[in-house]
Amino acid sequence: MLALFRYPLNFFFKLFGKQAEHPHLPAKSFPTLAQQASPSPLILATTTEEYDQYVPQVVGTIPLELQGTLYRNGPGIFDRGGLRKRFVLEGDGLIQAYEFKQQQVTYKSRFVRTEKYIEESKADKFKYATWGSMAPGGKANNLMPGLNWKTSSGVSVWKKFGKLYAFDEMDLPTQLDPATLETLGSHNF
């Protein structure tokens, strides 16, 4: 009987950009961050650390003309509760700021405190589907793609008109304070 529904179900999943056969991977599928070379060729490196005003050692000289802040997004958290996300764009947003001033650079980073990040951090497990990984609970919990998704704001970061936004192309952007990287909330233009 189930074979009768296999084709329509797979069509339904493909229509919404999801595959029914993409559960999370065991976390041990890849080496931990500490076991990986730096920089990691796997990219899927989980970090849980945030930094405020870290001053790295610079080898060479930073040009005097190089002034301003470079913002980057990711990589963030790919592992929770013994499971691992499958795809580089599935990690929680980790905003990084490199501030260049007077031939010096300072670094800070902070996770984007989305609803997804807060709920999954408290539970210490994945609760929602992402680009290539289903939500826990199997096919029954993933029949309606989009209903069990929440933004991770983990793909890109843009500064516009003095405001900083983190995106993941799935939901509204999350606004951040450009100086502290504190999450201010979802933003609707």
C-alpha positions as MATLAB code, in Angstrom:
seq = 'MLALFRYPLNFFFKLFGKQAEHPHLPAKSFPTLAQQASPSPLILATTTEEYDQYVPQVVGTIPLELQGTLYRNGPGIFDRGGLRKRFVLEGDGLIQAYEFKQQQVTYKSRFVRTEKYIEESKADKFKYATWGSMAPGGKANNLMPGLNWKTSSGVSVWKKFGKLYAFDEMDLPTQLDPATLETLGSHNF';
ca = [
       0.000    0.000    0.000;
       2.811    2.444    0.901;
       4.403    1.791   -2.506;
       1.270    3.323   -4.066;
       2.065    6.657   -2.436;
       5.836    6.647   -2.964;
       5.758    8.487   -6.320;
       3.254   11.185   -5.250;
       5.109   11.745   -1.951;
       8.497   12.089   -3.646;
       6.944   14.471   -6.199;
       5.478   16.509   -3.335;
       8.828   16.708   -1.532;
      10.697   17.668   -4.713;
       8.087   20.333   -5.474;
       8.946   22.068   -2.212;
      12.690   21.564   -2.581;
      13.008   18.888    0.080;
      13.926   15.245   -0.140;
      12.329   12.767    2.230;
      15.601   10.876    2.609;
      17.763   13.573    4.265;
      17.958   13.007    8.008;
      20.785   14.524   10.025;
      24.143   12.754    9.978;
      25.803   11.342   13.083;
      28.113   14.055   14.478;
      31.062   11.641   14.305;
      30.751   11.660   10.465;
      33.342   14.460   10.396;
      36.218   15.275   12.737;
      35.555   17.806   15.504;
      36.768   21.375   15.089;
      39.775   20.603   17.320;
      40.724   17.650   15.065;
      40.598   19.666   11.814;
      43.457   21.495   10.197;
      43.210   25.290   10.180;
      41.680   26.485    7.948;
      39.299   23.547    7.719;
      38.933   22.007    4.255;
      35.551   20.607    5.367;
      34.068   24.055    6.103;
      31.471   22.368    8.347;
      33.327   23.310   11.496;
      31.261   23.934   14.594;
      32.340   26.630   16.979;
      30.509   27.713   20.095;
      32.879   30.532   21.011;
      32.124   34.218   20.720;
      34.774   36.921   20.965;
      34.680   40.542   22.135;
      37.593   42.692   20.970;
      40.101   39.944   20.276;
      43.350   41.466   18.962;
      45.120   38.996   16.664;
      48.853   39.027   16.060;
      49.474   40.516   12.618;
      52.334   39.226   10.505;
      53.442   42.002    8.169;
      51.925   45.472    7.936;
      48.325   46.524    7.474;
      48.152   49.381    4.935;
      47.317   52.729    6.567;
      44.584   53.256    3.946;
      42.733   50.118    5.049;
      40.083   51.518    7.415;
      36.619   50.248    8.294;
      34.839   47.050    9.250;
      34.527   43.810    7.301;
      31.530   41.677    8.307;
      31.273   37.952    7.576;
      28.614   35.362    8.367;
      29.558   31.857    9.463;
      30.485   29.169    9.854;
      28.298   28.578   12.873;
      26.902   25.587   14.714;
      26.497   22.393   12.663;
      26.393   19.896   15.584;
      23.788   19.458   18.304;
      22.822   16.489   20.431;
      25.106   14.075   18.562;
      23.754   15.025   15.106;
      25.277   17.092   12.298;
      23.789   19.247    9.549;
      24.532   18.170    5.957;
      25.202   21.421    4.097;
      27.425   24.490    4.522;
      24.453   26.926    4.538;
      22.671   25.111    7.388;
      24.743   26.357   10.325;
      23.382   28.960   12.728;
      24.478   32.483   11.877;
      27.781   33.568   13.415;
      28.512   37.186   12.580;
      32.182   38.124   12.563;
      33.501   41.687   12.484;
      37.066   42.632   11.564;
      37.664   46.302   12.380;
      40.664   47.905   10.690;
      41.893   51.160   12.236;
      45.334   52.826   12.305;
      47.189   49.734   11.035;
      45.575   47.525   13.695;
      42.773   44.960   13.485;
      40.341   43.802   16.150;
      37.992   40.855   15.828;
      34.651   40.077   17.433;
      32.010   37.440   16.776;
      28.520   36.736   18.012;
      25.811   34.221   17.172;
      22.602   35.601   15.712;
      20.010   35.019   18.454;
      17.132   33.873   16.216;
      14.147   31.980   17.658;
      15.664   28.803   16.158;
      19.057   29.400   17.790;
      17.536   30.132   21.215;
      15.145   27.143   21.178;
      17.742   24.663   19.900;
      20.394   25.955   22.324;
      18.069   25.468   25.287;
      17.077   21.972   24.108;
      20.645   21.069   22.995;
      19.178   19.394   19.919;
      17.939   20.233   16.430;
      14.223   21.002   16.263;
      13.747   22.474   12.773;
      14.410   21.538    9.159;
      17.040   23.426    7.183;
      18.206   23.508    3.541;
      19.220   19.860    3.283;
      18.398   18.257    6.627;
      14.955   17.211    7.754;
      13.514   18.160   11.115;
      13.784   15.376   13.682;
      10.795   13.073   13.799;
      11.013   11.466   10.365;
       8.783   11.897    7.341;
       5.622   12.572    9.334;
       7.227   15.647   10.894;
       8.390   16.861    7.467;
       5.256   16.518    5.325;
       4.714   20.261    5.022;
       8.094   21.852    4.275;
       8.142   25.404    5.515;
       5.945   24.820    8.555;
       8.817   23.386   10.567;
      11.472   25.857    9.379;
      12.786   28.877   11.224;
      15.476   31.239   10.049;
      19.062   30.658   11.128;
      20.281   33.909    9.508;
      23.418   32.012    8.608;
      24.151   32.794    4.944;
      25.054   36.438    4.374;
      25.415   39.751    6.184;
      24.846   43.276    4.818;
      25.287   46.740    6.250;
      22.945   49.312    4.735;
      22.026   52.808    5.979;
      23.925   52.232    9.242;
      22.043   49.021   10.022;
      23.394   45.469    9.917;
      21.297   42.552    8.628;
      21.884   38.780    8.630;
      20.088   36.710    5.968;
      19.457   33.101    5.022;
      17.172   33.603    1.976;
      14.348   31.755    3.729;
      12.713   34.366    5.933;
      12.937   38.014    6.888;
      16.434   39.235    7.747;
      17.563   39.618   11.333;
      18.750   43.083   12.339;
      21.913   43.405   14.431;
      23.698   46.250   16.155;
      26.749   46.954   13.911;
      28.953   47.929   16.885;
      28.125   45.137   19.374;
      26.656   42.499   16.990;
      23.735   42.147   19.427;
      20.587   40.689   17.811;
      17.817   43.296   17.595;
      15.155   41.061   15.994;
      13.489   40.221   12.725;
      13.248   43.139   10.272;
      10.574   43.751    7.623;
      11.458   46.389    5.055;
];
